[in-house]
Coordinates of C-alpha atoms in Angstrom, one line a residue:
X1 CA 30.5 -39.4 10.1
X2 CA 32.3 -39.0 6.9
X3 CA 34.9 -40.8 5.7
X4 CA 36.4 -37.8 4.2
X5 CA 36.2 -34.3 4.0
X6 CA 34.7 -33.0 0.7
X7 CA 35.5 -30.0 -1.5
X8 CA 32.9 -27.9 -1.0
X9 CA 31.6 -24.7 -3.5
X10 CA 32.3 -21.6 -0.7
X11 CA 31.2 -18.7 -1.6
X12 CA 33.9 -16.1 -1.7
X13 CA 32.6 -13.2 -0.4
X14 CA 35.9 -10.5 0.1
X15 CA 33.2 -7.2 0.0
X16 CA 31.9 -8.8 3.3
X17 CA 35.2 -7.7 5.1
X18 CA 35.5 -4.7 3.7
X19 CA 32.8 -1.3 4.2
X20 CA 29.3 -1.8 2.8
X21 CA 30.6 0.7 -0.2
X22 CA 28.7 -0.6 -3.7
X23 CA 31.1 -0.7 -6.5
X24 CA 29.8 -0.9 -10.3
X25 CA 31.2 -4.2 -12.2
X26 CA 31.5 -2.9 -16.1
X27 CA 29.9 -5.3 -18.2
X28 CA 32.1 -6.8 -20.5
X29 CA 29.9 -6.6 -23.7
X30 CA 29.1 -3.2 -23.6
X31 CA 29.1 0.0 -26.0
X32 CA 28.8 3.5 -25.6
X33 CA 25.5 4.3 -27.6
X34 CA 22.3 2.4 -27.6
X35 CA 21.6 -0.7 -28.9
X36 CA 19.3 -0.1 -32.2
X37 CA 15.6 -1.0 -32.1
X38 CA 15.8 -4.8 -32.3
X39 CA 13.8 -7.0 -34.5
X40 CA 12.4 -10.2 -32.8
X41 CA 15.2 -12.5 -33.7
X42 CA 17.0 -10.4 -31.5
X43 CA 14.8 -11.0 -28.3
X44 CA 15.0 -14.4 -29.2
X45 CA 18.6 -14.3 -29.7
X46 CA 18.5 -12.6 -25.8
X47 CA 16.5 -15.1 -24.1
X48 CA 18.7 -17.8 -25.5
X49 CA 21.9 -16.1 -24.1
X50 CA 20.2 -15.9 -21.0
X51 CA 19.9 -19.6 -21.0
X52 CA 23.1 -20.8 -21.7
X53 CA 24.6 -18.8 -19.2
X54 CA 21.6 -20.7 -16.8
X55 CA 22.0 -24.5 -18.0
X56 CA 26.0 -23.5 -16.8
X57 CA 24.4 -22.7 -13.3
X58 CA 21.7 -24.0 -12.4
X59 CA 19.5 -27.9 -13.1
X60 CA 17.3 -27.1 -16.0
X61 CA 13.9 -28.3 -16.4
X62 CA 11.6 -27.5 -19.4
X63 CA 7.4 -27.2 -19.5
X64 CA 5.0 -25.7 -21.2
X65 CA 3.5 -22.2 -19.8
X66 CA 0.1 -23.7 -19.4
X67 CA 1.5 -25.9 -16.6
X68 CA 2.3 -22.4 -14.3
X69 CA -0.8 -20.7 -12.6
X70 CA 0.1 -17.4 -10.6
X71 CA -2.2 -17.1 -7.7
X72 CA -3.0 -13.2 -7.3
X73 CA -3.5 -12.8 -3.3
X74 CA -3.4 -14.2 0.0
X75 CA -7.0 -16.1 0.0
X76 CA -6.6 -17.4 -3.5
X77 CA -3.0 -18.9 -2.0
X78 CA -4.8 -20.0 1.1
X79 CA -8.0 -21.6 -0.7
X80 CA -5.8 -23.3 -3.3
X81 CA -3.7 -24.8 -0.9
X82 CA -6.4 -26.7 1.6
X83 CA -8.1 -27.8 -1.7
X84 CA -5.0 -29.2 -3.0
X85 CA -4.7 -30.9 0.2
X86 CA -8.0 -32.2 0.5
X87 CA -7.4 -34.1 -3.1
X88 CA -4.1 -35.1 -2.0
X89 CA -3.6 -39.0 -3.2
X90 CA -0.3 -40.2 -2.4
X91 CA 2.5 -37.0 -0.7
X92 CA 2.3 -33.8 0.8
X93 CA 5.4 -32.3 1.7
X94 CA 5.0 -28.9 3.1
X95 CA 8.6 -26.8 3.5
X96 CA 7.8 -23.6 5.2
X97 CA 9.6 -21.3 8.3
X98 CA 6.2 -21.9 10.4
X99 CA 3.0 -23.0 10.7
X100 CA 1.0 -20.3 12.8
X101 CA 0.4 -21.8 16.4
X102 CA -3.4 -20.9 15.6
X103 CA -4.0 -22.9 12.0
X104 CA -6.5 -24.9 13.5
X105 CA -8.3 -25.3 9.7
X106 CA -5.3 -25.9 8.0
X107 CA -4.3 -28.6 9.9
X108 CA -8.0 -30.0 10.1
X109 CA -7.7 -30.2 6.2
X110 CA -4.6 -32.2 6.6
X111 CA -6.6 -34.6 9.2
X112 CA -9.0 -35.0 6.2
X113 CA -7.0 -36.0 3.8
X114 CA -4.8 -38.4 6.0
X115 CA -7.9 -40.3 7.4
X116 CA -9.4 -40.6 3.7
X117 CA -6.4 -42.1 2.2
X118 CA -4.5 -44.5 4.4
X119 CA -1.8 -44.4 1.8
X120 CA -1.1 -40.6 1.9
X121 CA 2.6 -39.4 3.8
X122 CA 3.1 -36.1 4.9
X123 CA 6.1 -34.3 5.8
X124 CA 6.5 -31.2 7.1
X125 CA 9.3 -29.2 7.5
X126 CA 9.7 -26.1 9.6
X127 CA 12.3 -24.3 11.1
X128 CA 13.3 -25.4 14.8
X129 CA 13.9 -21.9 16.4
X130 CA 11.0 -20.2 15.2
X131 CA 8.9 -23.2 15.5
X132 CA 9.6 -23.4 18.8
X133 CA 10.0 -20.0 20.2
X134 CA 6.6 -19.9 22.2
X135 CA 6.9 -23.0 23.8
X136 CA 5.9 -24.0 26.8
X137 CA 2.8 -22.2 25.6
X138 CA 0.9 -23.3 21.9
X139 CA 3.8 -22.9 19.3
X140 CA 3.3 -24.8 15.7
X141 CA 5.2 -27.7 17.1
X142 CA 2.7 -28.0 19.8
X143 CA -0.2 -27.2 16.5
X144 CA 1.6 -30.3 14.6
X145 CA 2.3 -33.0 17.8
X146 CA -0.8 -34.3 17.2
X147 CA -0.9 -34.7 13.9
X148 CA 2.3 -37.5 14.4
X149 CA 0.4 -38.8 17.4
X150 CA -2.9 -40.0 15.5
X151 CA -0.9 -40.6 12.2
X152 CA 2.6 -42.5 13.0
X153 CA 2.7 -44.4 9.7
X154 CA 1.8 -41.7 7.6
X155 CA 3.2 -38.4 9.3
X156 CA 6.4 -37.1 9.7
X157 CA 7.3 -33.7 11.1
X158 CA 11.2 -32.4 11.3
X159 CA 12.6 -29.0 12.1
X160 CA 15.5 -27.6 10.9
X161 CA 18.0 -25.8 13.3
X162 CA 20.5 -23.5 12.3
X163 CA 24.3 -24.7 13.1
X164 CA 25.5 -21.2 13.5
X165 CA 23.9 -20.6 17.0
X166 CA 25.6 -22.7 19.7
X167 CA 27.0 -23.3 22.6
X168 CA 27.0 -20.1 24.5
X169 CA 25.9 -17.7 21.9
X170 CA 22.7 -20.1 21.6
X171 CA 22.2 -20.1 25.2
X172 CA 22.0 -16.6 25.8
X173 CA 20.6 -14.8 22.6
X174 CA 16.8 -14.1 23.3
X175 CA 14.2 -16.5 21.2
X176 CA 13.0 -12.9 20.0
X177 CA 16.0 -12.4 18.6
X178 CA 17.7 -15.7 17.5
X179 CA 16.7 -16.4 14.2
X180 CA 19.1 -13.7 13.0
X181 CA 21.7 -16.6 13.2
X182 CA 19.7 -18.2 10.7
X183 CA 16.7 -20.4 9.3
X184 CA 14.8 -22.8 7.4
X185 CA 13.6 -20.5 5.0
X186 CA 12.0 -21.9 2.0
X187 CA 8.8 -22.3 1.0
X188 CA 7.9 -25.7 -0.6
X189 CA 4.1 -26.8 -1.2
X190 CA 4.0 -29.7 -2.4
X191 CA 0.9 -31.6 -3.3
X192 CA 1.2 -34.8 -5.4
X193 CA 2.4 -33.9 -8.8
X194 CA 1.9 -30.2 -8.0
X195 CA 3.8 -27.6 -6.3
X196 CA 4.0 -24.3 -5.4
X197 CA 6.8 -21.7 -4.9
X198 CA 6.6 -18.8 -2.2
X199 CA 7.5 -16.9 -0.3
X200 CA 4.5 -16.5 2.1
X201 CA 4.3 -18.5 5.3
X202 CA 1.5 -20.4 6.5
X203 CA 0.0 -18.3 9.2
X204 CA -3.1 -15.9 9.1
X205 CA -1.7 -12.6 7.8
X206 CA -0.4 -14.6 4.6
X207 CA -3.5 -16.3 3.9
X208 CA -5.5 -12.8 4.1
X209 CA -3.5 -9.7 4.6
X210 CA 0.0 -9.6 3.8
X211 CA 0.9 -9.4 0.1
X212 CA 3.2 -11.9 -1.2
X213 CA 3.9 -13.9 -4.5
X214 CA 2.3 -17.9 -5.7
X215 CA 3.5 -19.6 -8.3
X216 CA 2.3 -23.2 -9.1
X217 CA 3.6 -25.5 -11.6
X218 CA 1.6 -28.6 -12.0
X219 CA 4.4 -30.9 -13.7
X220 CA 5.6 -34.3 -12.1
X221 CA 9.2 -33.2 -13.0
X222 CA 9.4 -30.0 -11.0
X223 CA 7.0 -31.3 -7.8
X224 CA 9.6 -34.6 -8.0
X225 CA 12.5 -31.8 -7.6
X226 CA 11.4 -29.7 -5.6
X227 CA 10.8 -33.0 -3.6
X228 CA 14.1 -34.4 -3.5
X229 CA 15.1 -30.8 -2.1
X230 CA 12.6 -31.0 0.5
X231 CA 13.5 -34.7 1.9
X232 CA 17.0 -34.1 1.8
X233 CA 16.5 -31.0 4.2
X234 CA 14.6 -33.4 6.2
X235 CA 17.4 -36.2 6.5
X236 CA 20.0 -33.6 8.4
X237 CA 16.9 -32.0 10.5
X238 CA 15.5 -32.9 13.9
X239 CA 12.3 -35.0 14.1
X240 CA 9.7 -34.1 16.6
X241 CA 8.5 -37.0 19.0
X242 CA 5.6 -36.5 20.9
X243 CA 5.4 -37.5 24.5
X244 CA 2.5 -39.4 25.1
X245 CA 0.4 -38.9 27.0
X246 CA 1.6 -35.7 28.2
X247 CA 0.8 -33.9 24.8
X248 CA 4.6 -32.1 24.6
X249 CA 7.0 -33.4 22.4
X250 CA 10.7 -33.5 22.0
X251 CA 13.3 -32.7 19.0
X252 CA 15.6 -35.7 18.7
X253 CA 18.6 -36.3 16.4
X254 CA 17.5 -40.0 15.0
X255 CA 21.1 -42.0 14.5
X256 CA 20.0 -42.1 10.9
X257 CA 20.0 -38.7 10.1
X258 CA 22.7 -37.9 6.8
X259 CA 25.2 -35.8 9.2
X260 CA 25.8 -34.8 12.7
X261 CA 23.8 -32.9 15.1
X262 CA 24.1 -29.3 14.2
X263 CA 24.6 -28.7 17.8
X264 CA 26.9 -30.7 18.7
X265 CA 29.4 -31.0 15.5
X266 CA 28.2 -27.8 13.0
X267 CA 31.5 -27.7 11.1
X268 CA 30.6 -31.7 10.0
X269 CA 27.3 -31.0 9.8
X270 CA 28.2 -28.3 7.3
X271 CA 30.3 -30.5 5.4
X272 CA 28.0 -33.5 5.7
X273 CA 25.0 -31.0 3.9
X274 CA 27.2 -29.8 1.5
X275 CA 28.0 -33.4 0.2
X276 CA 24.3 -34.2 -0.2
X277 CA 22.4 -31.4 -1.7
X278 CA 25.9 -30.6 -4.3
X279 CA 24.4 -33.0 -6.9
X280 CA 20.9 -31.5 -6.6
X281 CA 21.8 -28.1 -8.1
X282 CA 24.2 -29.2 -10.2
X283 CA 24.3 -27.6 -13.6
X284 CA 22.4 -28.8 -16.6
X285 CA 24.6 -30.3 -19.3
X286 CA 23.3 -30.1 -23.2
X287 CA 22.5 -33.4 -22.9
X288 CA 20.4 -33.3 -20.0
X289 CA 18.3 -30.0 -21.4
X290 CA 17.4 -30.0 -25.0
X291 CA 16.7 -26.9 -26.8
X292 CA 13.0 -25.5 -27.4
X293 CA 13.9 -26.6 -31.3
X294 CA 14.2 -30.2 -30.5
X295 CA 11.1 -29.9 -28.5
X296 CA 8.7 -27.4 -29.5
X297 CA 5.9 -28.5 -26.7
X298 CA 7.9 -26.6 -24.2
X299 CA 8.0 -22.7 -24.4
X300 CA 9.1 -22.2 -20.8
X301 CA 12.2 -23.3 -18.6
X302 CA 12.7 -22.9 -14.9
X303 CA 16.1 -23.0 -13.1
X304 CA 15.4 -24.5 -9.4
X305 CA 17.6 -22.2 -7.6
X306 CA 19.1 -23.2 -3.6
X307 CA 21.3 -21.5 -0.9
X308 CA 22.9 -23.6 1.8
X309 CA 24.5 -20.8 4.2
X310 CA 28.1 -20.6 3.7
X311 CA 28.4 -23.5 1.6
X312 CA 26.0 -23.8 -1.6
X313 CA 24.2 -20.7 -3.5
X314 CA 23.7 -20.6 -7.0
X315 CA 21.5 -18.4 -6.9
X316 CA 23.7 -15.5 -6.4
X317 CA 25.9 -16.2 -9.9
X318 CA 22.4 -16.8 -11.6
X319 CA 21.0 -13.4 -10.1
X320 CA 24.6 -11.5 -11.5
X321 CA 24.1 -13.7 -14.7
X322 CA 20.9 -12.3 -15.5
X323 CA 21.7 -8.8 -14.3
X324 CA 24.9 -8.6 -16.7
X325 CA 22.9 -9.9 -20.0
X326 CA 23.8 -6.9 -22.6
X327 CA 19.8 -5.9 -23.5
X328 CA 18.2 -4.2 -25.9
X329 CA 17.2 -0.6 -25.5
X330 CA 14.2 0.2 -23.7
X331 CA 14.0 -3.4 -21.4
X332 CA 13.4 -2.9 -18.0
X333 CA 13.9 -4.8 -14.4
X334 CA 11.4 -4.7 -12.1
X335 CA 13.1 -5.6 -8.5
X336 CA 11.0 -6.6 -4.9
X337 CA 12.0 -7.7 -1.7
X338 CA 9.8 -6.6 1.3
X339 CA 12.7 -6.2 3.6
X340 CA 15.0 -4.1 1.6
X341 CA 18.2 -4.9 2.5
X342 CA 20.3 -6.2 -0.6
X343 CA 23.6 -8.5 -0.2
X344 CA 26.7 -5.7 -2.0
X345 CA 26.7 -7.8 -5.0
X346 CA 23.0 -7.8 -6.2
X347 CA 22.9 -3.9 -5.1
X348 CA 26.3 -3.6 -7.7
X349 CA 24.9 -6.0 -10.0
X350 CA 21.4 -3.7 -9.9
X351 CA 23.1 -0.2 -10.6
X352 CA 25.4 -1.7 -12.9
X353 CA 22.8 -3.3 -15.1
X354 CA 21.1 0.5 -14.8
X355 CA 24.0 2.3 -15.0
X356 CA 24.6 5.0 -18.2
X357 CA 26.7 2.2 -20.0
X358 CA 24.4 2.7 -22.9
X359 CA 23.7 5.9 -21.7
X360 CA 22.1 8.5 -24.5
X361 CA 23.5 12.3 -24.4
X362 CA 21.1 13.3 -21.5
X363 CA 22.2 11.1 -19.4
X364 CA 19.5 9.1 -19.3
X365 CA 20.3 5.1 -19.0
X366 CA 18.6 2.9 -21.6
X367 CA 18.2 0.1 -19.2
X368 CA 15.2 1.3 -16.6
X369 CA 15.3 0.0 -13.1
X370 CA 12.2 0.1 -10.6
X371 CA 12.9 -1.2 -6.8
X372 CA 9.7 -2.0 -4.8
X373 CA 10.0 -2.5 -1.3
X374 CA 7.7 -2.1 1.8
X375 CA 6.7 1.0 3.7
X376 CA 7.1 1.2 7.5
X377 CA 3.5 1.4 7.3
X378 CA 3.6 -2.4 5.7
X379 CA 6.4 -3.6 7.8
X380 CA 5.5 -6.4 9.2
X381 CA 7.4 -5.0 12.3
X382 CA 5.6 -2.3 12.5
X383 CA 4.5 -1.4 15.8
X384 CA 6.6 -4.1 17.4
X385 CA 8.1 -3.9 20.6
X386 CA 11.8 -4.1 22.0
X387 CA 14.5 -4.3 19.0
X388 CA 12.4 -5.8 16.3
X389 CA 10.6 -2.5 16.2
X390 CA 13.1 -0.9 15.6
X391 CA 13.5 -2.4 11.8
X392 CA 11.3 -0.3 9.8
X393 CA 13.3 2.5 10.7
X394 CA 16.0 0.2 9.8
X395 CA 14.8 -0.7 6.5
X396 CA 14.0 3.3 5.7
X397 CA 17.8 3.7 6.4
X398 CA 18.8 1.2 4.1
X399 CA 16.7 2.2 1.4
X400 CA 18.4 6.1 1.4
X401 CA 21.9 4.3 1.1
X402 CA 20.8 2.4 -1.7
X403 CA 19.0 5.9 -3.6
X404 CA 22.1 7.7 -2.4
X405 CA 24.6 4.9 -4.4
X406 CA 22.0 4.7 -7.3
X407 CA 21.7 8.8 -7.8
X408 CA 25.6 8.7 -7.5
X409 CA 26.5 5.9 -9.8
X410 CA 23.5 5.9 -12.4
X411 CA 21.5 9.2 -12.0
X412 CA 17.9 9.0 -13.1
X413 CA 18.4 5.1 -14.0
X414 CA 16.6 3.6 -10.8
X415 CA 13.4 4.5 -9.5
X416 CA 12.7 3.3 -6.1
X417 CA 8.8 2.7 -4.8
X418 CA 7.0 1.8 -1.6
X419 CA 3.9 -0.3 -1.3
X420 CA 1.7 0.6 1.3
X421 CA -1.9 -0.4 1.9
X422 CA -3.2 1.0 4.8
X423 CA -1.8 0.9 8.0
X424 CA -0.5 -2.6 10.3
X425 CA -2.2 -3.1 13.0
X426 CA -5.5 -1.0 11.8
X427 CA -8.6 -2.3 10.4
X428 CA -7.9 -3.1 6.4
X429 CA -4.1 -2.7 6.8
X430 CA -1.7 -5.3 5.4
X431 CA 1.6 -5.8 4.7
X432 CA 4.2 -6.8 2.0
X433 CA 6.1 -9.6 2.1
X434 CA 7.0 -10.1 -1.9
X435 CA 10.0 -10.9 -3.3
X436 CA 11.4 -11.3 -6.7
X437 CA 13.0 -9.6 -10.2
X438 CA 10.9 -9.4 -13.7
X439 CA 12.9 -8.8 -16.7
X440 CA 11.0 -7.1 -19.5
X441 CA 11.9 -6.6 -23.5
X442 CA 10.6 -3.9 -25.5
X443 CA 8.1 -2.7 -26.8
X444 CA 6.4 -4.5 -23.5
X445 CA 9.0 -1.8 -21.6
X446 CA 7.1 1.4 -23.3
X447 CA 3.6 0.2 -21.6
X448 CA 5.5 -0.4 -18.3
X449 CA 6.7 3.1 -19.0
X450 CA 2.9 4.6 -19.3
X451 CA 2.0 2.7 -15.9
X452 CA 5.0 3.7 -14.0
X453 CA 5.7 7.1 -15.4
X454 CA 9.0 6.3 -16.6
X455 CA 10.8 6.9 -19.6
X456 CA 11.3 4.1 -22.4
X457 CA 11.0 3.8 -26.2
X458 CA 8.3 2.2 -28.2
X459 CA 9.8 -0.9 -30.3
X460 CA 7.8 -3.2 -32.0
X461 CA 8.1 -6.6 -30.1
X462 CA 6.0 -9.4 -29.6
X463 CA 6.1 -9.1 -26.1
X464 CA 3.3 -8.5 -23.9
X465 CA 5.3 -8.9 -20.4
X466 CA 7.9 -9.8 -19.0
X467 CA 10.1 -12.9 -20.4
X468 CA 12.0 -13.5 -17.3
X469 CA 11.1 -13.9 -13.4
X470 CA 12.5 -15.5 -10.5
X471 CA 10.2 -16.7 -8.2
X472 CA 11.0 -18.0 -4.2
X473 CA 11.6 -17.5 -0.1
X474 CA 15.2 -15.4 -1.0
X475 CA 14.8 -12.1 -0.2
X476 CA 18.5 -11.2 -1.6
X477 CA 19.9 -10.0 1.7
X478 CA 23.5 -11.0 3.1
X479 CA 21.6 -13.2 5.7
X480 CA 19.7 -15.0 3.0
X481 CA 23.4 -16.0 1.3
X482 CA 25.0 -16.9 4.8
X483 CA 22.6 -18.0 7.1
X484 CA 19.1 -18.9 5.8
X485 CA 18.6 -22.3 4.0
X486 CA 16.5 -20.7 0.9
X487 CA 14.9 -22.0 -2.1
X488 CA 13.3 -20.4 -5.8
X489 CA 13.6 -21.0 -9.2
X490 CA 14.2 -18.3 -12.5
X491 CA 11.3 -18.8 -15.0
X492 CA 12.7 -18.0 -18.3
X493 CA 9.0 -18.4 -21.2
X494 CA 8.5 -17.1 -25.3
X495 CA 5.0 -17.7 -24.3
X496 CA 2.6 -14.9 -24.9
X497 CA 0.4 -16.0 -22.2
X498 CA 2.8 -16.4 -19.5
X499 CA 4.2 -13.1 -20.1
X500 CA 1.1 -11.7 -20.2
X501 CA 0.0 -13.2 -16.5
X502 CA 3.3 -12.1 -15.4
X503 CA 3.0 -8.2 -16.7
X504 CA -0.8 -8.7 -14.5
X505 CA 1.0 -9.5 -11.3
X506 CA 3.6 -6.7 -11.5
X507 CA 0.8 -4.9 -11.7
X508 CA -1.3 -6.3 -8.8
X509 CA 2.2 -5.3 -6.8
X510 CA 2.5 -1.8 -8.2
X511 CA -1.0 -0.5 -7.9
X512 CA -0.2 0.2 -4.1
X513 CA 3.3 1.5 -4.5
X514 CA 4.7 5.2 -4.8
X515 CA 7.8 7.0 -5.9
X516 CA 9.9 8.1 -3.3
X517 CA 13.4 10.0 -3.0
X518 CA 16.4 10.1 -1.1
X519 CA 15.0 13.8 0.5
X520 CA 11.7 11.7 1.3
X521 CA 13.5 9.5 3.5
X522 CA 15.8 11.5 5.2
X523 CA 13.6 13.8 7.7
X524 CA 10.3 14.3 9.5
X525 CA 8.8 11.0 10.7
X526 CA 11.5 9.3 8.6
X527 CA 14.4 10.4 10.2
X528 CA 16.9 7.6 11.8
X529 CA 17.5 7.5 15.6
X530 CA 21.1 6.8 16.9
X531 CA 19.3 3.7 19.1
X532 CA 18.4 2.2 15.1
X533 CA 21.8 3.0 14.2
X534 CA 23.4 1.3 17.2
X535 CA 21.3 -1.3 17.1
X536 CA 22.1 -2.3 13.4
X537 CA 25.3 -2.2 14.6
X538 CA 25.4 -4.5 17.5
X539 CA 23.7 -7.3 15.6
X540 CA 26.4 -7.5 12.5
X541 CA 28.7 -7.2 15.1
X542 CA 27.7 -10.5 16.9
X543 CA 27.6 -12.3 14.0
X544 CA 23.4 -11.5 13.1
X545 CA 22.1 -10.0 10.1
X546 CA 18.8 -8.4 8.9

């Protein structure tokens, strides 16, 4: 397929052979006492350390804040997506793990739009295993079929299949349990020269009861990206064919696909993916990203951030990057990730950012840390049947490791909370599904300390929020890193506004959360079977992951 075998970027990932024990990288910039209250030249001088350290990482592209709108729930998502898609004029590309087998209006409002404009394309993208998994009975590839059928010129649907499940092992794994060998993951919504980043699904919970995160940028430069990422996916995917007039369909490999059937040659098709998508996240040069003085329309960067399992991730050194930024007293990190189960590193990179480096005589760390993640309660396996119900309780156990590590390594620094509103399964009851980090600066810290109930100190700042989020389908777990194909970007903004809109949705996120401790999790209803435990065990054992 190739004529040679590149040099590919793997990730080197020792701690994965050894225990899951959390070690604390020192910072190398880093006293004993606090920093002193900074004036604003020292935010500034902050932010741009934070971006140098990015334009070494990751592409850089610059906009102005007013071109990001932050959707607040699941039916502003939903509603802004079918009426983007009804005023679609020439693309839609729509990267997502599935598209519910039931999203009858969704895919009406793509209908729409294609029979109103004959030059319209579409592309969807979905993941093969999970798109699949019901067949012979409605699936989203039986949903989409159609769609190709009516629309051959202007339709194309591929689905992404994992090359880590094979042979045998892909043979006999259940289809309840297979996507723990890995997935399509991201979330791309692209509409003309809009998109947005998520990490919410298109199915019926995440358009009306399961929380999640929306970002949309409306800039040609970042849609045309995010873009190039999508229809490179789709070049080293299967394409589904529908049999006519049967109404089933087939996945084939077409012969002029980028690389090799996954199935039949994954170490090439590896190697093949690596070769295409290495120049997409290649790092921004000065030349390619001026600074904000030579351009002073653009307040507000993003850093597109990609993981190719095994092969391609900066977002992992961008993630460390930010977490190792020497900051001034009293800033805080806000982390989420609905299934709380962090790769080693971002778990070190956390308590070391919160650790009592610049800790003041009582102990206290200067550097306030506050984890989110979801109750059992708003689990979307909650209630499940067979193993997947078994990963709340999984979750819960993984949560007390991570207090236990924090309370031993930086005591007092990190705060951990659970979001719960309602109860799955019961009338009103949802569930969380967000994922992401917010990096405030003081004095915007001392008013996240009033709403939190945590300790900080009042500097005068001109910062109403935070200055720094990353935004995407990662949920920072080891499976993200080594076997989910995932997308995001970091949003670095001195815009008021931004910040502002960006202190609102922590908000939104926190007004259904609680504090809870290590004791909390460890009896009663919380307590961990030995069937969990086994279980968790058995999967990283044959080569799955949480």
């Amino acid at each position: 397929m190739l004529a040679r075998r590149i040099t590919t970027y793997a990730i080197k990932r020792s701690f994965l052979k050894r225990s899951q024990q959390w070690h604390i990288r020192q910072r190398q910039m880093s006293t004993t006492t606090p920093l002193p209250n900074p004036p604003s030249s020292t935010h500034a001088a902050v932010l741009g350390g934070i971006t140098t350290e990015l334009d070494r990482i990751a592409p850089r592209i610059d906009l102005r804040a007013d071109q990001i709108e932050i959707l607040e729930g699941p039916s502003a998502f939903y509603d802004t997506l079918k009426n983007k898609i009804k005023q679609a004029r020439k693309r839609i590309y729509l990267s997502t793990l599935y598209i519910g087998k039931s999203e009858h209006e969704l895919v009406s409002c793509i209908r729409q739009a294609l029979q109103q404009n004959k030059d319209l394309k579409v592309s969807i993208l979905t993941d093969a295993l999970r798109g699949t998994r019901e067949t012979p009975e409605p699936s989203c590839a039986s949903l989409l079929s159609p769609l190709a059928v009516d629309f051959p010129d202007q339709v194309e649907i591929r689905m992404y299949h994992t090359p880590n499940l094979t042979g045998l092992r892909k043979r006999f794994v259940p289809k309840r349990i297979n996507e723990g060998w890995g997935l399509q993951h991201m979330k791309l919504y692209g509409i003309d020269d809009e998109v947005i980043l998520s990490g919410a699904n298109l199915s019926r919970d995440y358009f009306a009861n399961r929380q999640d995160r929306y970002h949309m940028f409306s800039s040609k430069r970042v849609a045309d990206y995010f873009a190039r990422i999508h229809y490179t996916m789709c070049r080293i995917s299967f394409l589904l064919e529908p049999r006519i007039p049967s109404g089933s369909y087939d996945l084939v490999w077409p012969r002029d696909n980028a690389a090799p059937s996954p199935l039949e040659d994954p170490k090439s098709y590896v190697t093949a993916a690596t070769e295409l998508f290495k120049p997409l996240i290649a790092a921004s040069t000065s030349s390619q990203a001026p600074s904000s003085s030579q351009n002073t329309a653009f307040n507000t960067t993003i850093y597109p951030l990609f993981t190719l399992p095994r092969s391609l991730n900066n977002e992992l050194p961008a993630l460390q990057s930010l977490l190792s930024t020497p900051l001034p007293h009293g800033s805080s990190y806000l982390f989420t990730a609905g299934y709380f189960n962090p790769d080693p590193a971002i778990t070190a990179s956390l308590l070391a950012a919160s650790s009592n480096l610049h800790a003041s005589s009582d102990n206290r760390s200067d550097v306030l840390t506050t984890v989110v993640t979801a109750s059992p309660w708003a689990n979307g396996f909650y209630g499940s049947k067979g193993v997947s119900g078994m990963l709340p309780p999984a979750y819960t156990l993984l949560s007390r490791r991570f207090l236990h590590a924090a309370n031993q390594t930086a005591p007092g620094a990190v705060t951990l909370r659970e979001w719960r509103r309602g109860t799955v399964g019961l009338m009103d009851g949802w569930t969380y599904h967000a994922k992401g980090l917010w990096l405030t600066l003081p004095s915007s810290a001392a008013s996240w300390a009033q709403k939190t109930g945590e300790s900080a100190v009042a500097m005068p700042s001109p910062f109403p929020g935070p200055s720094v989020t990353i935004i995407g389908s990662s949920n920072y777990t080891v499976r993200s890193y080594n076997l989910d194909v995932e997308v995001g970007a970091i949003v670095v903004t001195t815009d008021a506004g931004l910040q502002e809109r960006l202190r609102r949705e922590e908000e939104n996120l926190l007004q259904y959360s609680k504090v809870v401790t290590e004791e909390d999790l460890k009896g009663g209803e919380r307590r961990v079977g030995w069937r969990v435990r086994a279980a968790m065990w058995i999967v990283r054992i044959v080569g799955g992951s949480l």
